[in-house]
XYZ file of C-alpha atoms in Angstrom:
670
model
C 5.044 -69.756 36.375
C 2.226 -72.141 35.246
C 2.223 -74.468 32.595
C 2.954 -77.647 34.099
C 3.071 -76.371 37.184
C 7.046 -75.464 37.756
C 7.516 -73.331 40.356
C 10.919 -71.304 41.277
C 10.906 -71.348 45.127
C 14.986 -70.159 45.650
C 15.969 -66.552 45.335
C 17.110 -65.270 41.992
C 20.469 -65.534 41.821
C 23.052 -63.091 40.696
C 25.639 -65.281 39.300
C 23.105 -67.426 36.933
C 20.410 -64.730 36.189
C 19.842 -63.445 33.237
C 21.187 -59.997 34.062
C 24.996 -61.349 34.496
C 26.306 -61.103 30.939
C 24.073 -57.669 29.915
C 23.804 -56.414 26.544
C 26.850 -53.836 25.719
C 26.330 -51.448 22.714
C 29.483 -49.961 21.366
C 28.432 -46.434 22.295
C 27.977 -47.874 25.728
C 31.838 -49.090 26.128
C 34.250 -47.335 27.986
C 36.210 -44.606 25.567
C 39.686 -46.747 26.558
C 37.585 -49.791 25.105
C 35.543 -48.321 22.379
C 38.366 -46.220 20.756
C 40.801 -49.076 20.704
C 39.254 -50.396 16.620
C 39.517 -47.334 13.961
C 36.709 -45.558 13.598
C 35.053 -44.425 9.913
C 34.522 -40.932 9.487
C 30.568 -39.953 9.934
C 27.829 -42.554 9.844
C 28.814 -46.230 7.833
C 27.077 -46.646 4.517
C 25.028 -49.560 6.326
C 23.794 -47.133 8.828
C 22.752 -44.370 5.702
C 21.043 -47.410 3.806
C 18.988 -48.199 6.988
C 17.058 -44.591 6.263
C 16.196 -45.275 2.822
C 13.203 -47.319 3.525
C 12.014 -44.285 5.655
C 12.318 -42.048 2.664
C 11.104 -44.360 -0.344
C 7.290 -43.929 0.390
C 8.088 -40.059 0.039
C 10.325 -39.996 -3.055
C 7.241 -38.234 -5.138
C 6.439 -35.852 -2.937
C 9.868 -35.047 -2.458
C 10.015 -34.381 -6.126
C 7.409 -32.296 -5.806
C 8.994 -30.255 -3.215
C 11.780 -29.734 -5.493
C 9.694 -28.294 -8.042
C 8.361 -25.895 -5.592
C 11.722 -24.884 -4.564
C 12.739 -24.309 -8.454
C 9.478 -21.850 -9.080
C 10.445 -20.233 -5.776
C 13.891 -19.802 -6.239
C 12.772 -18.575 -10.344
C 10.703 -15.917 -8.373
C 13.638 -14.748 -6.753
C 15.823 -14.391 -9.816
C 12.820 -12.834 -11.381
C 12.635 -10.124 -8.712
C 16.303 -9.591 -9.047
C 16.005 -8.815 -12.789
C 13.045 -6.617 -11.947
C 15.253 -4.368 -10.039
C 17.834 -3.854 -12.933
C 15.032 -2.618 -14.947
C 13.837 -0.342 -12.264
C 17.289 1.172 -11.841
C 18.126 1.545 -15.309
C 14.754 2.476 -17.074
C 13.122 4.459 -13.932
C 15.678 5.514 -11.189
C 18.505 6.473 -12.881
C 16.705 8.982 -15.454
C 18.696 11.975 -14.053
C 20.365 14.535 -15.944
C 23.091 17.280 -15.445
C 21.500 19.600 -12.969
C 24.245 22.478 -13.327
C 24.440 22.454 -16.336
C 20.720 22.697 -17.457
C 20.510 25.681 -14.940
C 22.736 27.176 -16.776
C 21.621 26.231 -19.907
C 18.117 27.588 -19.248
C 19.713 31.053 -17.672
C 21.449 31.783 -21.321
C 18.196 31.279 -22.934
C 16.189 33.500 -20.812
C 18.825 36.180 -21.510
C 18.465 36.257 -25.100
C 16.876 38.483 -27.310
C 13.154 38.546 -28.522
C 13.481 35.807 -31.410
C 14.624 33.907 -29.122
C 11.134 33.660 -27.346
C 9.240 33.828 -30.570
C 11.511 30.857 -31.854
C 10.326 28.997 -28.526
C 6.876 29.741 -29.056
C 7.037 28.606 -32.804
C 8.876 25.352 -31.532
C 5.614 24.381 -29.380
C 3.777 23.386 -32.781
C 4.425 20.277 -34.472
C 7.613 19.709 -36.673
C 7.131 20.800 -40.429
C 8.743 17.842 -41.616
C 7.635 14.955 -39.638
C 9.733 14.472 -36.603
C 8.500 10.697 -36.339
C 10.906 9.499 -39.123
C 14.116 11.717 -37.897
C 16.833 9.380 -35.966
C 18.951 10.371 -33.104
C 22.490 8.640 -34.999
C 21.523 12.553 -37.223
C 22.567 14.745 -34.144
C 25.751 16.377 -34.424
C 28.419 16.058 -31.728
C 28.799 20.040 -30.536
C 31.265 19.632 -27.556
C 33.849 17.396 -26.028
C 36.780 15.323 -27.914
C 34.906 14.706 -30.825
C 34.111 18.273 -31.638
C 34.543 19.404 -35.280
C 36.060 22.762 -34.373
C 38.000 22.943 -30.764
C 36.531 26.279 -30.398
C 32.928 25.090 -29.831
C 34.204 23.802 -26.534
C 33.435 26.385 -23.929
C 30.646 28.210 -26.072
C 27.224 28.160 -23.775
C 25.166 27.617 -27.044
C 27.565 24.676 -28.227
C 27.025 23.100 -24.447
C 23.404 23.493 -24.460
C 23.154 21.621 -27.809
C 25.734 18.835 -26.714
C 23.692 18.173 -23.413
C 19.981 17.717 -25.432
C 21.842 15.880 -27.722
C 23.084 13.246 -25.206
C 19.649 13.442 -23.384
C 18.363 12.312 -26.602
C 20.461 9.884 -27.409
C 20.205 8.280 -24.056
C 16.365 8.254 -23.919
C 16.718 6.374 -27.511
C 18.064 3.325 -26.146
C 16.573 3.259 -22.906
C 12.665 3.420 -24.299
C 11.315 0.106 -25.461
C 10.182 -0.122 -29.244
C 7.146 -1.382 -28.108
C 6.360 1.816 -26.477
C 4.771 3.605 -29.522
C 3.496 6.736 -27.680
C 6.796 7.633 -25.895
C 9.051 6.992 -29.183
C 6.701 9.244 -31.246
C 7.125 12.135 -28.371
C 11.038 11.328 -28.773
C 10.820 11.616 -32.529
C 9.181 14.886 -31.968
C 11.947 15.741 -29.706
C 14.913 14.624 -32.218
C 13.022 17.070 -34.788
C 13.201 19.925 -32.850
C 16.984 19.070 -31.987
C 17.825 18.741 -35.504
C 16.180 22.392 -36.236
C 18.119 23.944 -33.781
C 21.416 22.326 -35.132
C 20.639 23.562 -38.479
C 20.636 27.234 -36.872
C 23.954 26.415 -35.176
C 25.527 25.097 -38.580
C 27.991 25.594 -39.804
C 29.284 27.101 -36.223
C 27.820 28.203 -32.976
C 30.122 30.549 -32.540
C 29.785 32.103 -35.816
C 26.137 32.382 -35.907
C 24.299 35.696 -35.337
C 22.592 36.296 -32.113
C 18.948 35.367 -33.417
C 20.175 32.413 -34.523
C 21.898 31.439 -31.153
C 18.964 32.403 -29.202
C 16.362 30.163 -31.707
C 18.589 27.323 -31.500
C 18.667 27.285 -27.733
C 15.246 27.359 -27.400
C 14.409 24.922 -30.057
C 16.966 22.616 -28.150
C 15.593 23.063 -24.668
C 11.721 22.221 -25.958
C 13.644 19.010 -27.766
C 14.840 18.357 -24.061
C 11.467 19.072 -22.469
C 10.050 16.697 -25.137
C 12.203 13.930 -24.428
C 11.993 14.128 -20.533
C 8.171 13.515 -21.519
C 8.842 10.736 -23.251
C 11.145 9.320 -20.559
C 8.712 9.868 -18.055
C 5.769 8.148 -20.410
C 8.208 5.212 -20.738
C 9.219 5.000 -16.748
C 5.678 5.028 -16.154
C 4.910 1.966 -18.242
C 7.908 0.185 -16.936
C 6.893 0.852 -13.564
C 3.568 -0.036 -13.832
C 4.459 -3.608 -15.557
C 7.172 -3.867 -13.151
C 4.961 -3.360 -10.319
C 2.659 -5.820 -11.631
C 4.596 -8.306 -12.688
C 6.622 -8.049 -8.721
C 2.806 -8.289 -7.238
C 2.885 -11.995 -9.132
C 5.934 -12.993 -8.357
C 5.155 -12.195 -4.971
C 2.050 -14.170 -4.604
C 3.646 -17.314 -6.575
C 6.656 -16.956 -4.163
C 4.394 -16.855 -0.706
C 2.508 -19.939 -2.143
C 5.376 -21.872 -3.307
C 7.347 -20.890 -0.037
C 4.360 -22.098 1.997
C 3.706 -25.158 -0.425
C 7.417 -26.460 -0.134
C 7.759 -25.905 3.767
C 4.166 -27.525 4.435
C 5.218 -30.498 2.558
C 8.583 -31.128 3.059
C 7.923 -30.795 7.042
C 5.151 -33.345 6.436
C 7.897 -35.670 5.275
C 9.787 -35.398 8.094
C 6.973 -35.885 10.270
C 5.535 -38.851 8.737
C 9.177 -40.564 8.927
C 9.608 -39.694 12.361
C 6.762 -41.341 13.127
C 7.479 -44.447 11.241
C 10.603 -44.461 12.496
C 9.817 -43.739 15.836
C 7.032 -46.790 15.908
C 9.719 -49.012 13.935
C 11.953 -48.471 16.830
C 9.662 -49.423 19.602
C 8.645 -52.407 17.606
C 12.098 -53.795 17.347
C 13.013 -52.931 20.854
C 9.920 -55.331 21.525
C 10.790 -58.068 19.172
C 14.341 -58.637 21.464
C 14.305 -61.113 24.218
C 13.673 -60.270 27.829
C 17.486 -61.202 28.261
C 18.443 -58.686 25.671
C 16.465 -56.020 26.937
C 17.034 -56.775 30.807
C 20.665 -56.293 29.914
C 20.790 -53.186 28.537
C 20.807 -49.989 31.050
C 17.635 -48.456 31.177
C 18.623 -44.960 30.673
C 20.627 -45.827 27.789
C 17.706 -47.672 26.435
C 15.410 -44.491 26.864
C 18.024 -42.139 25.851
C 17.840 -44.339 22.527
C 14.450 -44.269 21.896
C 13.732 -40.694 23.192
C 16.736 -38.449 22.996
C 18.761 -39.961 20.598
C 15.887 -40.571 17.978
C 14.725 -37.168 18.216
C 17.950 -35.725 17.604
C 18.362 -38.251 14.945
C 15.385 -36.945 13.000
C 15.561 -33.028 13.854
C 19.673 -33.352 12.964
C 19.578 -35.911 9.894
C 16.465 -36.690 8.465
C 15.067 -32.852 8.634
C 18.041 -31.333 6.880
C 18.237 -34.115 4.595
C 14.610 -33.426 3.306
C 14.452 -29.498 3.683
C 18.160 -28.390 3.191
C 20.616 -30.446 1.322
C 18.206 -31.056 -0.999
C 16.522 -28.126 -1.388
C 18.870 -25.151 -0.302
C 21.338 -26.201 -2.988
C 18.481 -26.149 -5.546
C 17.692 -22.799 -4.717
C 21.592 -21.630 -4.754
C 22.179 -23.372 -8.124
C 18.984 -21.512 -9.871
C 20.277 -18.152 -8.157
C 24.111 -19.050 -9.258
C 22.973 -19.157 -12.660
C 20.767 -16.072 -12.682
C 24.096 -14.397 -11.553
C 25.964 -16.275 -14.466
C 23.680 -14.852 -16.791
C 24.197 -11.193 -15.360
C 28.107 -11.627 -15.207
C 29.814 -14.471 -15.456
C 32.878 -12.797 -14.544
C 31.699 -11.282 -11.332
C 29.814 -14.936 -10.512
C 33.407 -17.026 -11.113
C 35.026 -14.757 -8.882
C 32.223 -14.925 -6.408
C 32.315 -18.643 -6.405
C 36.356 -18.225 -5.940
C 35.457 -16.362 -2.825
C 32.838 -18.869 -1.236
C 35.601 -21.777 -1.666
C 37.855 -20.071 1.143
C 35.356 -20.690 3.617
C 34.957 -24.403 3.415
C 37.816 -25.612 4.897
C 37.155 -24.137 8.359
C 33.333 -25.460 7.967
C 34.636 -28.736 7.522
C 37.373 -28.790 10.749
C 34.415 -26.811 12.815
C 32.457 -30.438 11.660
C 35.091 -32.961 12.370
C 35.197 -31.187 15.890
C 31.335 -30.810 16.504
C 31.022 -34.800 16.003
C 33.788 -35.596 18.635
C 31.960 -33.239 20.928
C 28.715 -35.183 20.379
C 29.460 -38.720 20.346
C 30.816 -37.658 24.265
C 27.783 -35.418 24.901
C 24.990 -38.253 24.210
C 27.089 -40.961 25.912
C 27.399 -38.532 28.949
C 23.566 -37.726 28.638
C 22.306 -41.634 28.839
C 24.572 -41.775 31.769
C 22.812 -38.792 33.154
C 19.317 -40.574 32.176
C 20.364 -43.756 33.998
C 21.429 -41.465 36.777
C 18.331 -40.237 37.461
C 16.269 -43.428 36.661
C 18.253 -45.315 39.224
C 18.031 -42.779 41.649
C 14.067 -42.435 41.770
C 13.439 -45.875 41.368
C 15.358 -46.637 44.428
C 13.986 -43.605 46.041
C 12.576 -45.395 49.217
C 16.435 -46.901 49.656
C 17.806 -42.871 48.879
C 15.776 -41.872 51.880
C 16.292 -44.811 54.091
C 20.052 -44.296 54.023
C 20.031 -40.797 53.858
C 21.879 -40.633 50.749
C 20.547 -37.250 49.161
C 23.788 -35.448 48.858
C 25.675 -38.606 47.478
C 23.472 -39.019 44.762
C 23.014 -35.422 44.271
C 27.026 -35.209 44.088
C 27.015 -38.294 41.709
C 24.403 -36.654 39.139
C 26.641 -33.442 39.355
C 29.565 -35.389 37.792
C 27.375 -37.445 35.384
C 25.739 -33.835 34.163
C 29.270 -31.732 34.185
C 30.907 -34.692 31.452
C 27.834 -33.704 29.375
C 27.898 -29.729 29.865
C 31.955 -30.021 28.596
C 31.104 -31.949 25.626
C 27.697 -29.601 24.843
C 30.924 -26.599 25.028
C 32.655 -27.950 22.704
C 29.778 -28.460 20.023
C 28.903 -24.807 20.868
C 32.541 -23.303 20.221
C 32.633 -25.316 17.076
C 29.251 -24.065 16.176
C 29.913 -20.557 16.802
C 33.260 -20.765 14.874
C 31.529 -21.887 11.748
C 28.700 -19.158 12.267
C 31.359 -16.581 12.721
C 32.998 -17.609 9.708
C 30.351 -17.400 7.461
C 29.330 -13.649 9.010
C 32.901 -13.048 8.132
C 32.435 -14.104 4.550
C 29.155 -12.154 4.192
C 31.067 -8.777 5.484
C 33.775 -9.077 3.602
C 32.233 -9.984 0.232
C 29.777 -6.641 0.639
C 32.569 -4.584 0.682
C 34.498 -6.358 -2.046
C 31.429 -6.519 -4.109
C 30.625 -2.618 -4.030
C 34.022 -1.607 -4.830
C 34.898 -4.285 -7.785
C 30.773 -3.233 -9.000
C 31.640 0.215 -8.738
C 35.223 0.479 -10.407
C 33.849 -1.643 -13.254
C 30.773 0.802 -13.821
C 32.807 3.658 -14.045
C 35.230 1.823 -16.463
C 32.631 0.235 -18.298
C 34.333 -2.949 -18.089
C 32.188 -6.158 -19.147
C 29.063 -3.813 -20.146
C 28.316 -3.705 -16.485
C 25.935 -0.681 -15.756
C 24.365 0.148 -12.191
C 20.770 -1.851 -12.666
C 22.747 -5.108 -13.840
C 24.820 -4.584 -10.967
C 22.203 -3.730 -8.227
C 20.774 -7.126 -10.104
C 23.635 -9.374 -9.340
C 24.140 -7.637 -5.820
C 20.362 -8.655 -4.706
C 21.280 -12.132 -6.097
C 24.382 -12.614 -3.648
C 22.298 -11.340 -1.052
C 19.787 -14.039 -1.523
C 22.417 -16.512 -2.314
C 23.610 -16.147 1.448
C 20.761 -17.436 2.916
C 20.749 -20.814 1.780
C 24.720 -20.966 2.036
C 24.029 -20.260 5.667
C 21.753 -23.000 6.125
C 23.565 -25.229 4.047
C 26.794 -24.806 6.451
C 24.447 -25.065 9.581
C 22.768 -28.209 8.386
C 26.348 -29.509 8.180
C 27.133 -28.894 11.590
C 23.526 -30.084 12.566
C 23.921 -33.252 10.816
C 27.517 -33.629 12.428
C 25.980 -33.122 15.731
C 23.424 -35.780 15.395
C 25.342 -38.373 13.655
C 26.505 -39.844 16.941
C 22.842 -40.241 17.813
C 22.012 -41.636 14.793
C 24.897 -44.215 15.079
C 23.307 -44.849 18.661
C 19.979 -45.437 17.002
C 21.278 -47.564 14.097
C 22.728 -49.744 16.827
C 20.143 -50.454 18.206
C 18.356 -51.630 14.938
C 21.632 -53.795 14.532
C 20.354 -55.990 17.409
C 18.401 -59.177 16.527
C 16.641 -61.877 18.615
C 18.305 -65.040 18.829
C 15.026 -66.623 19.446
C 13.662 -67.466 15.878
C 11.123 -70.284 15.190
C 12.457 -73.160 12.748
C 10.530 -72.975 9.574
C 8.722 -75.991 10.375
C 7.100 -75.277 13.767
C 3.576 -75.392 14.203
C 0.956 -74.382 16.623
C 0.862 -75.922 19.923
C -3.030 -76.832 20.429
C -2.974 -77.943 23.975
C -0.768 -79.689 26.639
C -1.308 -83.471 27.413
C 1.952 -84.659 28.689
C 3.962 -81.899 30.388
C 7.425 -80.295 30.433
C 10.383 -82.498 29.681
C 14.213 -81.512 29.650
C 16.829 -83.999 28.093
C 20.240 -83.086 28.544
C 20.414 -79.560 28.692
C 23.820 -77.194 29.311
C 23.729 -73.285 28.613
C 26.307 -70.807 29.636
C 26.480 -67.096 29.295
C 30.056 -67.521 28.510
C 30.588 -70.477 26.495
C 33.772 -70.799 28.880
C 31.404 -70.857 31.949
C 28.570 -73.130 31.544
C 25.638 -72.021 34.111
C 23.878 -75.725 33.688
C 25.354 -78.815 32.571
C 23.145 -81.711 31.174
C 20.045 -81.058 33.182
C 17.105 -83.732 32.544
C 14.082 -82.655 34.002
C 10.551 -84.314 33.662
C 7.345 -82.285 35.012
C 4.003 -83.936 33.581
C 0.958 -82.117 33.338
C -1.291 -81.499 36.520
C 1.718 -81.670 38.646
C 3.809 -79.177 40.916
C 7.492 -79.184 40.165
C 9.402 -77.045 42.302
C 13.027 -76.153 41.428
C 14.996 -75.648 44.310
C 18.934 -75.070 44.779
C 21.841 -72.594 46.284
C 22.071 -69.113 45.236
C 23.531 -69.072 42.110
C 23.273 -72.399 40.970
C 21.041 -71.644 37.332
C 17.370 -71.744 38.953
C 16.086 -68.444 37.262
C 18.463 -69.483 34.432
C 16.056 -72.578 33.848
C 13.159 -71.066 34.000
C 14.317 -68.406 31.313
C 15.309 -71.344 29.014
C 11.295 -73.123 29.982
C 10.074 -69.828 29.104
C 12.292 -69.589 26.111
C 13.808 -66.480 27.018
C 16.761 -68.256 25.996
C 17.657 -70.985 23.832
C 19.813 -73.818 25.463
C 23.328 -74.480 23.877
C 23.157 -78.186 23.934
C 19.809 -80.186 24.620
C 16.186 -79.457 24.276
C 13.151 -78.334 26.226
C 9.878 -80.397 24.948
C 6.698 -79.975 25.264
C 4.400 -83.639 24.705
C 7.915 -84.862 23.653
C 8.099 -81.495 20.913
C 11.282 -79.405 21.144
C 10.338 -75.496 21.675
C 11.921 -74.993 18.622
C 9.381 -76.715 16.630
C 6.554 -75.135 18.200
C 6.130 -71.701 17.161
C 6.698 -68.964 20.328
C 3.403 -66.999 19.756
C 1.716 -69.688 20.207
C 3.513 -71.314 23.103
C 3.492 -68.081 25.237
C -0.110 -68.032 24.951
C -0.141 -70.947 27.126
C 2.233 -69.993 29.196
C 1.978 -67.649 32.546
C 4.492 -65.920 34.706
C 4.825 -64.519 37.765
C 8.022 -62.972 39.028
C 9.838 -62.772 42.113
C 10.070 -59.299 41.788
C 6.244 -58.384 40.364
C 5.690 -55.609 38.061
C 2.640 -54.001 37.781
C 1.760 -50.690 35.074
C 0.667 -47.384 36.438
C -2.972 -48.199 35.598
C -6.128 -49.457 37.511
C -6.743 -52.548 38.919
C -9.036 -53.966 36.616
C -6.269 -53.306 33.274
C -3.466 -54.777 35.235
C -5.417 -57.867 35.911
C -6.737 -58.060 32.121
C -2.863 -57.631 30.906
C -3.167 -61.281 30.899
C -5.695 -61.746 28.496
C -6.566 -58.297 27.069
C -10.319 -59.577 25.615
C -11.226 -60.922 29.114
C -14.536 -59.499 30.572
C -15.326 -57.772 33.730
C -16.364 -61.083 35.193
C -13.245 -62.976 34.605
C -11.398 -60.383 35.945
C -13.016 -60.469 39.231
C -13.067 -64.285 39.098
C -9.400 -64.530 38.714
C -8.992 -61.999 41.520
C -11.091 -64.061 43.766
C -8.901 -67.102 43.138
C -5.920 -64.581 44.417
C -7.812 -63.765 47.003
C -7.491 -60.109 46.739
C -11.152 -59.106 45.401
C -12.047 -58.262 48.828
C -9.156 -55.894 49.194
C -9.700 -54.529 45.835
C -13.234 -53.570 46.857
C -12.128 -52.199 49.816
C -10.312 -49.535 47.446
C -11.306 -46.187 46.221
C -12.868 -46.767 43.156
C -12.283 -50.468 43.601
C -10.875 -51.952 40.514
C -10.740 -48.542 38.671
C -8.306 -47.578 41.521
C -5.115 -46.249 39.740
C -2.085 -48.473 41.747
C 0.581 -45.791 41.187
C 4.052 -45.936 39.483
C 5.349 -49.400 39.904
C 2.392 -50.390 42.379
C 3.454 -47.501 44.562
C -0.455 -47.333 46.216
C -0.401 -50.747 47.550
C 1.342 -53.071 49.786
C 3.718 -55.479 48.847
C 1.331 -58.489 49.096
C -1.340 -56.785 47.404
C 1.133 -56.267 44.340
C 2.225 -60.356 44.437
C -1.526 -61.512 44.310
C -2.475 -58.838 41.973
C 0.074 -60.565 39.432
C -1.075 -64.068 40.591
C -4.213 -62.641 39.312
C -3.282 -61.588 35.914
C -1.301 -64.751 35.708
C -4.744 -66.377 36.180
C-alpha cells in the first residue's frame, strides 16, 4: 500500500483476513438452515416492487402493445364471424337432391301442355312479380297441409319443395342486394301462378293443370337458385375482400405487437443487467470477496437471464397481452351464444387446480436446481482456477467425481421441473381434446333441436373462436409455470440488490486535496464478529515520506488493519485519520484516487501489458506507462516479449512468470 508508504511484509493471515466471515446469502445457506424460517409463497411484495422502476419508462409503449393486441384479437373475431356468413349464406344453400330428381322426372313425363306451360313460364310474369311476397305461398304437404290426401301426391310434394326453397332464399338474401331480390320476386310470382293452377286441390286438378303447375313451380325453383347464386357470389366476394383486409391488418398488428413487446423486454434486460453489475461494483471488496465466485457469477448470468426470460418476458408479453386477447375472443363467443360461452367457462375452470398444484411443485424444484447450479459453477471455477494444483497432485478423478455429485443434484431438481411442466401441458391437452368432442356433440344437438336459435353457421363461428382461445389459454398456463420456474432465480437476483455497502461518506465529507502530514490511527478496534475482536485499541502514526512496516504473527490482524486503512472496512471504534481528518469526513472516491495497492496475491487482467499498467490511471500516456515500468524494473523484460507492451498476458497472467506479475502490479500502482 502506497500512501504514507505503509507496507505489509508478513503473509496474509487466514484468521484475521477479510474472508474469515464471508457474506452468505439466504439461497447459499444449506437447506437445513434456510428452511427454518417460514417461507412466503412466491416472491415477496418488495421483490415485485423492485422491478417497477424498470417497467415504468416503458408504460406508454406497453399501452401501445395492448392496443395492437386488441386490434389483432378483433380481427380474429371478425374472421370467425365471416365463417358464420360463409356457411349460412354460401356453403349450406343445399337442396333435397332426391326429391328434386323425382320432381324433374314427373314433369318430363307429363303431357304436351306441360311443355307449353314451361315455355310460357320463361316469359316475365304478367302481374309484376317484384311486388309478390313469399308469405302468400301455400303449404301443400307436411303437417300443415290443408288436406291429408295431399301428402304423398307428386304435385303437392313438388309445390311444397319449391315453397320451402323460396322461403329459405327470401330469408337468406340480404335486403340490400336488389338484383337477386328482383329475380327471387319473379320466382315467387311463378310459384303463385303454379299454385293457382293446383288449387283448390292438386289431386282434383286436370292432367293439363297438374303438368303446367309442375313446370311453373320448377321454373320458379330454377330462378330462386339463380337468385341464390347471385346473392352467394356477392356475399362471397365481400367475405373474400374483408378476409383479405383482416389478414393484412392481423399480420401487421401481430408484427407490431411482437416486435414492440420484445423490444421492451430487451431494454429492460439491458437496464437490469447494467444495474446488477453496477450494484455489485458498489459493494465493498470485503462483501464481494466474501461471496463464492461461482454463486456471484450464477446470479449475474444464469439467474438474471432466467429472471428476464421467465418473469419479465411473460409479464410483458403473456400475462398482459394474452388475457386481453382471451377476453376479446370470449366476448365474441358471448355475442354468438352466451349459453355455450358460460358452459365453456365452467369447463375451463376445472383445469386450474392441477395447473396451480403443478406450479408449486415447479417452484420447489427450481429453487433446488438454481442452488445446485451455483454449486456447479463454483466447482468449475475452483477446478480451473487451481488447474496447476489439480495436475500436480493428480486429482483429476477426484475433481471429476466432485463435479458429478454436484451436477447430479441439479439434474434431479431439473427432472422435478420437467415432470411438473409436462403434467400441466398434458392437462391442457386433455382439456382441449375433451372440449372438442363435447362441443361438437352439444352443437349438433342444439342445431338439430333448434334450441337457442343456433344454426350451423353460428356454431361454426363459435367453434372457431374456441379454437382461437386455446392458444392464449395454453400460453397463459405455460407462462404461469415459467414464472414459477424463474421465481427462485428472481429471488436470488433480488437478494443481490438487497446488499448494500456499509462504507458511506458523511454528509459533510470533503475532497482530499493532498497529504501533508500522513496517516494516524487512534484507538482503533475491529472484529468481524462483535464477540471476537481482531484488533483492539490500535495506535499508529505513519508520517508522510516515511516507510512503515506492519509486522506480526499469522492471524494477528495485519491484513485487516490494511483493509481498514484502505477503507474496505470501517472500524467498530476509533478512527483512521489523514492529516488529522477521519476517513469518514473525506469523500471515498477522492481518498482512493491517492491510494495505490499492491496485493500479496497480485492480479492482472487478460489484456495487454500496456493496459494492465494503465489500469492505475486510465488517461496515462504511453510514455508514462513506460516510465512506471522502468521504475518497477520490468521495462527490459516487457520489450523482450513478443509484441512488447502489446503482449497479452493471459488469464490471471498465465503467460508471465510470478515475479513479472508482481513487478507489473508495482508498475500499475506507480
